[in-house]
XYZ file of C-alpha atoms in Angstrom:
654
model
C -50.293 -5.592 -8.284
C -48.763 -3.662 -11.185
C -45.705 -2.713 -9.108
C -45.293 -6.324 -8.011
C -45.479 -7.645 -11.570
C -42.963 -5.046 -12.789
C -40.551 -5.967 -10.001
C -40.959 -9.686 -10.801
C -40.288 -9.111 -14.511
C -37.249 -7.007 -13.670
C -35.838 -9.759 -11.487
C -36.525 -12.360 -14.149
C -34.791 -10.206 -16.788
C -31.623 -10.044 -14.743
C -28.987 -12.678 -15.577
C -28.692 -15.398 -13.020
C -25.581 -15.729 -10.921
C -25.023 -19.115 -12.554
C -24.290 -17.330 -15.829
C -21.197 -15.678 -14.342
C -17.895 -17.487 -14.003
C -16.388 -17.829 -10.565
C -13.388 -15.725 -11.557
C -15.620 -12.865 -12.671
C -17.795 -12.597 -9.576
C -17.264 -14.060 -6.101
C -19.969 -16.474 -5.075
C -21.850 -15.937 -1.821
C -24.308 -18.791 -2.183
C -24.732 -20.595 1.027
C -22.530 -18.248 3.007
C -23.857 -17.276 6.402
C -26.585 -19.995 6.409
C -26.726 -22.450 9.222
C -25.752 -25.918 8.102
C -25.137 -29.083 9.945
C -21.642 -29.443 8.564
C -19.075 -26.895 9.801
C -16.509 -28.082 7.257
C -18.783 -27.110 4.375
C -19.245 -23.617 5.797
C -15.492 -23.198 6.313
C -14.810 -24.407 2.780
C -17.314 -21.899 1.362
C -15.731 -19.120 3.402
C -12.257 -20.019 2.088
C -13.596 -20.126 -1.461
C -15.163 -16.692 -1.022
C -11.881 -15.284 0.352
C -9.960 -16.721 -2.601
C -12.424 -15.225 -5.067
C -12.153 -11.822 -3.399
C -8.371 -12.060 -3.381
C -8.277 -12.572 -7.160
C -10.119 -9.295 -7.789
C -8.561 -5.864 -7.985
C -8.791 -3.541 -4.998
C -11.636 -1.412 -6.385
C -13.651 -4.456 -7.539
C -13.035 -6.131 -4.189
C -14.403 -3.163 -2.243
C -17.388 -2.792 -4.561
C -18.312 -6.489 -4.416
C -17.898 -6.618 -0.641
C -20.256 -3.667 -0.227
C -22.868 -5.315 -2.454
C -22.901 -8.599 -0.522
C -26.022 -9.187 1.640
C -23.949 -9.833 4.778
C -23.746 -8.241 8.181
C -21.057 -5.710 9.084
C -19.292 -8.224 11.335
C -19.130 -10.826 8.556
C -17.805 -8.262 6.072
C -15.144 -7.157 8.577
C -14.110 -10.777 9.071
C -13.848 -11.332 5.311
C -11.813 -8.144 4.900
C -9.420 -9.269 7.622
C -9.068 -12.752 6.115
C -8.186 -11.711 2.568
C -5.901 -8.876 3.799
C -3.906 -11.279 5.979
C -3.776 -13.785 3.115
C -2.369 -11.183 0.709
C 0.229 -10.049 3.249
C 1.294 -13.628 4.005
C 1.582 -14.566 0.336
C 3.667 -11.436 -0.365
C 6.080 -12.241 2.446
C 6.373 -15.917 1.483
C 7.053 -15.017 -2.133
C 10.227 -13.212 -1.063
C 11.258 -16.075 1.179
C 10.825 -18.657 -1.558
C 12.254 -16.593 -4.401
C 15.936 -16.623 -3.540
C 16.444 -20.288 -2.628
C 14.653 -21.188 -5.858
C 17.061 -19.324 -8.115
C 20.124 -20.235 -5.993
C 21.640 -16.763 -6.057
C 24.368 -16.520 -3.429
C 25.980 -13.601 -1.725
C 28.949 -15.839 -0.883
C 29.670 -16.785 -4.518
C 28.882 -20.500 -4.172
C 26.439 -20.999 -1.311
C 22.660 -20.417 -1.480
C 21.274 -17.382 0.256
C 21.079 -17.724 4.027
C 17.878 -18.207 5.938
C 18.659 -15.015 7.838
C 18.523 -13.006 4.612
C 15.240 -14.604 3.546
C 13.799 -13.845 6.967
C 15.046 -10.259 6.669
C 13.364 -9.824 3.293
C 10.099 -11.198 4.630
C 10.364 -8.929 7.665
C 10.993 -5.900 5.414
C 7.815 -6.537 3.446
C 5.704 -7.246 6.535
C 6.954 -4.210 8.468
C 6.587 -1.919 5.447
C 2.959 -2.905 4.863
C 2.296 -2.659 8.601
C 3.823 0.828 8.729
C 1.927 2.287 5.790
C -1.305 0.902 7.236
C -0.873 3.093 10.363
C -1.797 6.628 9.210
C -0.845 9.883 10.838
C -3.667 11.447 12.868
C -6.451 12.277 10.427
C -8.248 14.603 12.837
C -5.268 16.960 12.838
C -5.186 16.970 9.035
C -8.923 17.708 8.903
C -8.477 20.635 11.274
C -5.661 22.061 9.175
C -7.681 21.624 5.979
C -10.789 23.179 7.518
C -9.034 26.258 8.835
C -6.248 26.910 6.296
C -7.358 25.193 3.094
C -5.751 22.695 0.746
C -2.525 24.667 0.277
C -1.305 24.195 3.861
C -2.754 20.680 3.921
C -0.552 19.713 0.964
C 2.532 20.397 3.123
C 1.500 17.859 5.765
C 0.540 15.296 3.137
C 4.003 15.757 1.660
C 5.546 15.061 5.087
C 3.553 11.835 5.163
C 4.884 10.848 1.727
C 8.495 11.481 2.750
C 7.953 9.456 5.903
C 6.987 6.385 3.873
C 10.058 6.680 1.648
C 12.396 6.847 4.653
C 10.704 3.951 6.421
C 11.298 1.821 3.338
C 14.981 2.842 3.150
C 15.498 2.239 6.852
C 13.988 -1.256 6.709
C 16.107 -2.249 3.704
C 19.460 -0.899 4.917
C 18.866 -1.817 8.544
C 17.905 -5.445 8.019
C 20.244 -6.212 5.107
C 23.331 -4.240 6.178
C 23.296 -3.055 9.787
C 21.882 -6.194 11.425
C 24.294 -8.717 9.777
C 27.297 -6.477 10.528
C 26.166 -5.932 14.128
C 25.855 -9.705 14.633
C 29.419 -10.201 13.300
C 31.334 -7.058 14.385
C 34.815 -6.511 12.913
C 37.967 -6.395 15.019
C 38.955 -2.790 15.681
C 42.583 -1.675 15.867
C 41.620 0.925 18.446
C 39.020 0.682 21.156
C 35.766 2.648 21.252
C 36.004 6.221 22.428
C 34.141 7.219 25.555
C 30.665 8.617 25.045
C 30.636 12.353 25.863
C 27.227 13.414 24.569
C 28.703 15.702 21.916
C 28.344 12.836 19.442
C 24.622 13.507 19.254
C 25.426 16.816 17.537
C 28.629 16.028 15.626
C 28.000 12.389 14.729
C 31.650 11.549 15.469
C 33.475 10.244 18.510
C 31.756 7.171 19.886
C 29.568 6.837 16.793
C 32.549 6.701 14.390
C 33.191 2.987 14.992
C 29.613 1.761 14.717
C 27.190 0.429 12.110
C 25.986 3.970 11.520
C 28.838 4.751 9.113
C 30.384 3.214 6.021
C 33.875 2.821 7.502
C 32.753 0.272 10.105
C 31.621 -2.353 7.594
C 34.051 -5.166 6.780
C 35.353 -6.081 3.329
C 35.091 -9.840 3.795
C 32.516 -12.599 3.994
C 30.757 -12.825 7.344
C 30.532 -16.123 9.295
C 32.982 -18.124 7.195
C 33.009 -21.003 9.658
C 29.350 -21.894 9.233
C 27.690 -22.947 6.011
C 25.409 -19.903 5.366
C 27.831 -17.008 4.728
C 27.202 -13.363 3.861
C 29.393 -11.350 1.481
C 29.269 -7.825 2.907
C 30.772 -5.888 -0.075
C 28.327 -7.530 -2.465
C 25.385 -7.065 -0.088
C 26.319 -3.398 0.412
C 26.492 -2.708 -3.334
C 23.268 -4.464 -4.312
C 21.278 -3.232 -1.311
C 21.987 0.425 -2.092
C 21.345 -0.116 -5.807
C 18.096 -2.009 -5.202
C 16.855 0.603 -2.715
C 17.401 3.427 -5.218
C 15.827 1.446 -8.065
C 12.650 0.650 -6.098
C 12.442 4.246 -4.871
C 12.694 5.439 -8.483
C 9.829 3.160 -9.545
C 7.640 4.372 -6.659
C 8.405 8.006 -7.468
C 7.600 7.607 -11.171
C 4.348 5.827 -10.312
C 3.442 8.547 -7.804
C 4.157 11.255 -10.386
C 2.019 9.627 -13.061
C -0.807 9.044 -10.589
C -0.581 12.603 -9.299
C -0.715 14.003 -12.834
C -3.924 12.095 -13.460
C -5.541 13.286 -10.228
C -4.620 16.968 -10.255
C -4.506 18.149 -13.881
C -8.134 17.751 -14.774
C -10.725 20.058 -16.236
C -12.523 22.111 -13.608
C -15.315 24.449 -14.664
C -15.825 26.917 -11.841
C -19.616 27.113 -11.914
C -19.955 23.325 -12.090
C -17.626 22.819 -9.141
C -19.425 25.482 -7.112
C -22.750 23.726 -7.644
C -21.213 20.381 -6.794
C -19.665 21.766 -3.609
C -22.920 23.378 -2.524
C -25.239 20.424 -3.174
C -23.038 17.302 -3.035
C -20.155 17.863 -0.598
C -21.895 17.260 2.734
C -21.433 13.844 4.327
C -24.689 12.890 6.098
C -22.966 10.100 8.011
C -21.194 12.728 10.134
C -23.096 13.109 13.407
C -20.439 14.057 15.983
C -20.378 17.771 16.831
C -16.620 18.189 16.384
C -16.714 16.315 13.066
C -19.650 18.435 11.871
C -17.751 21.601 12.755
C -14.589 20.425 10.983
C -16.563 19.400 7.916
C -18.410 22.728 7.721
C -15.146 24.694 8.110
C -13.550 22.606 5.380
C -16.438 23.250 2.968
C -16.389 26.986 3.742
C -12.648 27.208 3.012
C -13.075 25.286 -0.248
C -15.904 27.592 -1.327
C -13.741 30.632 -0.526
C -10.933 29.188 -2.657
C -13.286 28.533 -5.571
C -14.894 31.977 -5.340
C -11.479 33.643 -5.214
C -10.409 31.693 -8.281
C -13.649 32.544 -10.109
C -13.645 36.251 -9.275
C -9.998 36.715 -10.219
C -9.951 38.636 -13.511
C -7.107 39.612 -15.800
C -6.877 43.384 -15.800
C -5.723 44.912 -19.059
C -2.612 47.048 -18.519
C -1.122 49.758 -20.670
C 2.220 49.404 -22.425
C 4.002 51.539 -19.796
C 2.560 49.451 -16.985
C 3.663 46.238 -18.676
C 7.197 47.584 -19.228
C 7.381 48.706 -15.604
C 6.179 45.303 -14.466
C 8.852 43.550 -16.545
C 11.576 45.829 -15.129
C 10.448 45.046 -11.587
C 10.580 41.306 -12.320
C 14.070 41.611 -13.840
C 15.296 43.592 -10.826
C 13.811 41.029 -8.432
C 15.461 38.122 -10.228
C 18.769 40.013 -10.354
C 18.642 40.516 -6.574
C 17.785 36.838 -5.966
C 20.459 35.463 -8.297
C 23.087 37.929 -7.047
C 22.453 37.124 -3.391
C 22.540 33.387 -4.148
C 25.861 33.649 -6.003
C 27.378 35.754 -3.208
C 26.324 33.272 -0.523
C 27.563 30.295 -2.555
C 30.983 31.905 -3.106
C 31.267 32.737 0.589
C 30.328 29.146 1.427
C 32.934 27.804 -1.011
C 35.813 29.839 0.485
C 34.709 29.022 4.026
C 34.636 25.286 3.240
C 38.115 25.537 1.677
C 39.386 27.170 4.867
C 37.825 24.421 6.963
C 39.324 21.804 4.643
C 42.883 23.179 4.937
C 42.903 23.172 8.748
C 43.370 19.516 9.846
C 43.635 20.349 13.574
C 40.037 21.316 14.039
C 38.376 20.120 17.186
C 35.235 18.032 17.055
C 32.976 20.881 18.143
C 34.289 23.136 15.365
C 33.002 20.644 12.780
C 29.568 22.171 13.373
C 30.704 25.501 11.884
C 30.011 24.594 8.248
C 26.541 23.086 8.923
C 25.642 26.161 10.976
C 26.696 28.514 8.156
C 24.709 26.519 5.579
C 21.627 26.459 7.817
C 21.906 30.219 8.372
C 22.023 30.787 4.607
C 18.980 28.547 4.096
C 17.140 30.414 6.856
C 17.953 34.049 6.037
C 18.138 34.149 2.253
C 14.468 33.102 1.710
C 13.542 36.290 3.602
C 15.169 38.302 0.795
C 13.221 36.242 -1.727
C 9.956 37.025 0.074
C 10.805 40.741 0.077
C 11.376 40.713 -3.685
C 8.088 38.833 -4.168
C 6.323 41.535 -2.135
C 7.901 44.114 -4.457
C 6.625 42.253 -7.547
C 3.003 42.095 -6.293
C 1.735 38.960 -8.001
C -2.050 38.836 -8.408
C -2.287 35.064 -8.100
C -1.115 33.413 -4.851
C -0.372 30.228 -6.814
C 2.066 32.047 -9.108
C 3.670 33.667 -6.067
C 4.156 30.231 -4.496
C 5.655 28.720 -7.662
C 8.094 31.642 -8.079
C 9.180 31.310 -4.444
C 9.687 27.558 -4.912
C 11.877 28.116 -7.982
C 14.073 30.681 -6.197
C 14.474 28.551 -3.087
C 15.222 25.559 -5.297
C 17.987 27.530 -7.018
C 19.533 28.247 -3.613
C 19.331 24.640 -2.365
C 20.821 23.146 -5.538
C 23.725 25.636 -5.525
C 24.533 24.876 -1.893
C 24.448 21.112 -2.486
C 26.786 21.405 -5.503
C 29.366 23.279 -3.412
C 29.085 20.737 -0.610
C 29.527 17.758 -2.958
C 32.689 19.375 -4.322
C 33.914 19.974 -0.774
C 33.419 16.381 0.381
C 35.743 14.692 -2.134
C 39.432 14.018 -1.545
C 39.465 13.108 2.157
C 41.129 10.245 4.008
C 38.449 7.667 4.650
C 36.276 10.239 2.981
C 33.167 8.036 2.995
C 32.786 8.153 6.786
C 33.640 11.862 6.753
C 30.871 12.528 4.227
C 28.470 10.437 6.302
C 29.257 12.458 9.433
C 28.907 15.725 7.507
C 25.498 14.696 6.184
C 24.407 13.697 9.698
C 25.460 17.125 10.986
C 23.743 18.945 8.129
C 20.517 17.019 8.661
C 20.578 17.672 12.399
C 21.416 21.371 12.040
C 18.635 21.761 9.486
C 16.160 20.359 12.022
C 17.481 22.573 14.843
C 17.203 25.711 12.719
C 13.698 24.685 11.665
C 12.752 24.543 15.350
C 14.317 27.959 15.954
C 12.534 29.431 12.945
C 9.219 28.019 14.153
C 9.771 29.400 17.647
C 11.045 32.863 16.716
C 9.367 33.360 13.356
C 5.902 32.101 14.303
C 5.408 31.851 18.067
C 7.338 34.926 19.303
C 6.272 36.999 16.300
C 2.633 36.194 17.049
C 3.078 37.285 20.681
C 4.930 40.451 19.655
C 2.294 41.348 17.071
C -0.658 40.809 19.400
C 0.703 42.177 22.687
C 3.146 44.905 21.610
C 1.851 46.067 18.224
C -1.766 45.407 19.298
C -2.641 43.768 15.980
C -4.883 40.807 15.500
C -3.023 39.509 12.472
C -0.833 36.439 12.729
C 1.973 35.276 10.416
C 0.992 33.323 7.305
C 2.409 29.835 6.861
C 5.090 29.970 4.140
C 4.347 26.871 2.061
C 7.128 27.234 -0.493
C 9.973 27.693 1.984
C 8.816 24.886 4.270
C 8.354 22.461 1.375
C 11.808 23.268 -0.003
C 13.254 22.628 3.453
C 11.648 19.184 3.380
C 13.043 18.451 -0.095
C 16.485 19.691 0.977
C 16.478 17.388 4.018
C 15.303 14.431 1.936
C 18.076 15.064 -0.597
C 20.606 14.917 2.243
C 19.083 11.634 3.398
C 19.290 10.099 -0.098
C 22.879 11.298 -0.537
C 23.828 9.841 2.844
C 22.380 6.338 2.433
C 25.605 5.149 0.782
C 27.837 6.612 3.488
C 25.474 6.377 6.472
C 23.114 3.406 6.023
C 21.117 4.311 9.140
C 20.643 7.988 8.209
C 16.988 7.351 7.171
C 16.275 6.551 10.843
C 17.361 10.082 11.773
C 15.170 11.453 8.990
C 12.174 9.442 10.249
C 12.520 10.899 13.745
C 12.940 14.373 12.270
C 9.819 14.092 10.096
C 7.661 12.760 12.928
C 8.690 15.561 15.279
C 8.335 18.083 12.468
C 4.803 16.946 11.653
C 3.481 17.407 15.189
C 5.496 20.582 15.825
C 4.361 22.293 12.604
C 0.767 21.156 13.081
C 0.689 22.644 16.578
C 2.416 25.862 15.469
C 0.084 26.335 12.489
C -3.022 25.967 14.636
C -1.712 28.282 17.378
C 0.412 30.904 15.626
C -0.686 31.209 11.987
C -3.707 32.475 10.138
C -5.278 31.578 6.828
C -4.017 33.576 3.824
C -5.839 36.723 2.771
C -6.289 35.344 -0.744
C -7.171 31.682 -0.400
C -6.222 29.575 -3.367
C -7.029 26.050 -4.391
C -3.874 23.901 -4.422
C -5.170 21.344 -6.914
C -1.759 20.998 -8.579
C 0.412 21.654 -5.524
C 0.977 17.990 -4.641
C 1.997 17.266 -8.224
C 4.550 20.089 -8.120
C 5.936 18.768 -4.836
C 6.328 15.181 -6.019
C 7.878 16.422 -9.290
C 10.473 18.480 -7.408
C 11.128 15.496 -5.161
C 11.820 13.347 -8.230
C 13.775 15.945 -10.181
C 16.142 17.432 -9.120
C 16.154 15.939 -5.595
C 16.132 12.187 -6.202
C 17.657 12.412 -9.672
C 20.559 14.516 -8.408
C 21.151 12.226 -5.434
C 20.985 9.134 -7.655
C 23.490 10.620 -10.122
C 25.918 11.498 -7.304
C 25.629 8.062 -5.701
C 25.955 6.273 -9.075
C 29.015 8.331 -9.992
C 30.562 7.514 -6.611
C 29.948 3.784 -6.980
C 31.031 3.585 -10.643
C 33.960 6.026 -10.922
C 35.509 7.184 -7.611
C 38.159 5.036 -5.940
C 37.140 3.952 -2.418
C 39.290 4.591 0.617
C 42.030 2.026 1.238
C 41.794 2.182 5.017
C 38.114 1.593 5.736
C 34.835 0.315 4.374
C 33.677 -2.804 2.535
C 35.361 -1.778 -0.760
C 38.816 -0.889 0.592
C 40.682 -3.402 -1.618
C 38.874 -2.522 -4.875
C 39.450 0.145 -7.497
C 35.734 1.040 -7.552
C 32.662 -0.053 -5.610
C 31.204 -1.395 -8.838
C 34.070 -3.893 -9.103
C 32.537 -6.023 -6.333
C 29.730 -7.013 -8.681
C 32.200 -7.930 -11.443
C 34.254 -10.129 -9.114
C 31.135 -11.894 -7.875
C 29.953 -12.651 -11.401
C 33.372 -14.002 -12.444
C 33.612 -16.180 -9.339
C 30.078 -17.432 -9.862
C 30.832 -18.321 -13.488
C 34.002 -20.166 -12.460
C 32.306 -22.308 -9.812
C 29.146 -22.978 -11.846
C 29.437 -22.835 -15.682
C 25.655 -23.149 -15.985
C 25.373 -19.570 -14.740
C 27.380 -18.082 -17.610
C 24.215 -16.319 -18.741
C 24.316 -14.319 -15.503
C 27.737 -12.950 -16.419
C 26.438 -12.011 -19.862
C 23.396 -10.274 -18.346
C 25.586 -8.411 -15.873
C 27.966 -7.172 -18.599
C 25.223 -6.019 -20.976
C 22.660 -4.734 -18.458
C 24.506 -3.518 -15.364
C 27.874 -2.528 -16.834
C 26.447 -0.969 -19.982
C 25.250 2.613 -19.370
C 22.918 2.283 -22.352
C 20.565 0.197 -20.196
C 20.359 2.955 -17.585
C 19.565 5.547 -20.260
C 16.976 3.179 -21.735
C 15.296 2.661 -18.359
C 15.274 6.412 -17.730
C 13.789 6.957 -21.186
C 11.037 4.431 -20.502
C 10.151 6.192 -17.251
C 9.994 9.548 -19.028
C 7.833 8.060 -21.784
C 5.424 6.668 -19.175
C 5.118 10.103 -17.566
C 4.668 11.751 -20.977
C 1.902 9.342 -22.020
C 0.097 9.880 -18.726
C 0.160 13.642 -19.239
C -1.071 13.236 -22.814
C -3.918 10.958 -21.698
C -4.947 13.489 -19.069
C -4.772 16.292 -21.636
C -6.982 14.276 -24.002
C -9.480 13.625 -21.220
C -9.525 17.331 -20.433
C -10.380 18.175 -24.059
C -13.084 15.495 -24.232
C -14.676 16.709 -20.999
C -14.677 20.296 -22.224
C -16.364 19.222 -25.484
C -18.981 17.216 -23.588
C -19.685 20.161 -21.306
C -20.164 22.403 -24.336
C -22.590 19.859 -25.814
C -24.539 19.745 -22.546
C -24.761 23.528 -22.490
C -25.934 23.587 -26.124
C -28.577 20.919 -25.486
C -29.777 22.762 -22.386
C -30.033 26.022 -24.322
C -31.875 24.274 -27.158
C -34.384 22.701 -24.759
C -35.013 26.047 -23.106
C -35.601 27.629 -26.499
C -38.044 24.870 -27.514
C -39.986 25.239 -24.260
C -40.119 28.997 -24.779
C -41.441 28.669 -28.337
C -43.867 25.837 -27.490
C -45.144 26.453 -23.977
C -47.867 23.829 -24.357
């Protein structure tokens, strides 16, 4: 009776659902009850879906879990509001452009084909990111090798999403309209020989793959909806880079908040021991994967806890500094030597205009050999330095490999300028570099992991396997993604090649890691590894590619024999001509010319936008740092209160 009365008072003390507004909490009154009127039930279901749609994602999930409904009804509601959100997002793009009457043909509203393409981009992008890579494979990698190796595969997944977005934008807004209205070629297509798959030239030269194929006029002039290809080319590339920049900055700020947090070792150990098991796991394979994952995480935490800073004498510290200086001298010297050799070799290739198509692969092969062999020297110097922390060893290796990649890309960018129809030449070079990088990655996986494992076990009679080199493999991914970003302007369909490469690389590396590699001797917790990866992807990879592409579009004169900007002094001039023509035909849009001159043409706006992005990142890091200090103070207070209570109980045992 007492328990019943307490429960009744507790229920009466709770606020009634009538006290909440409909916008604050979705109403479930009457839902799921059998009524005589089906229209009333459908109307209540629609009202519930609308209320759920107005909530944020976290509130929506929490409220849906708390509803007293069956699993089938909750699944139906989740499907309804997800489809509603996707439909509204697609329709917003379709209705945006006709409403503002912005025209790619200077005086005609945007075509229905473009609106359909924008809607298709949004729908396909959301559909693609909703299909994850196999989670079982990721769980196996995490359970056997820890979070360090897992961060590599998660980074592959991130790069895959970026390239899918670029491919959808450039494919539907550039390649599809030009393929529907192909230009008239002065010479016929060359016969397909199969060598084009390696060189990117020949039959592929006169296709939508490369910049030189696109026309410099308005498509479909005879019919009312027309499509200005130079303007579409300029704004599509600019919009794709701008949206990618926003996504990268958001990912960096989110990653900073997730990874750089206070972690007391003893607290995390207790939490892992008592709170990490998922009791919903009942399948034997899932139980095994989960137990392996927890064991690896405990090993990482124990290694991090037991690692102590050993006090060294002055002579030992001086010797250690000399070893580090010698190692950096070897790394920098070898990088400079390889870069100079690459520069003179590219100059020799540039001076010989009678090279055959197959010989065009010489420069990509040399660059891939440098990227494959020189990291071995870096690993040897790291072995000589003997770093105590595996994390520090990984970060040093990343910095040295990054120095090599940036130097090689600078030499290549200098080599690519000053060619006849140089845009298509650069596009073909980037295609060859991307393909050669993938081929050498396959060879390195086969010889460096598979054959070395067989040689070590069967010839040397050792049980040890090679350790997966996280730093070198991640830098190879960033190098390939930089090539893809550089090539979007010259090869709009290059992200498709990168997508195929990343998919094959994910499954190939996952299989090779499980078969040929072993977990590191010193496991380490890669809590900040993903943040380092996304930071390197943003700067210098994306930032360098964006600067090169912006400089090309704003300052370098396009080729006069090919491409959509062949009659202009710069690619940027297409936007100026469109604004002037738009102002002439419609004086009411004079404000658009003013906005274009002060926002797009003025570099101060670009510096201001970059400054805002940096400020956002800085404030996020400061907020995380403040949270870290507050958590540490609270933990100290908890320890003091616990000690005080223990002392009181000791003094007053009664």
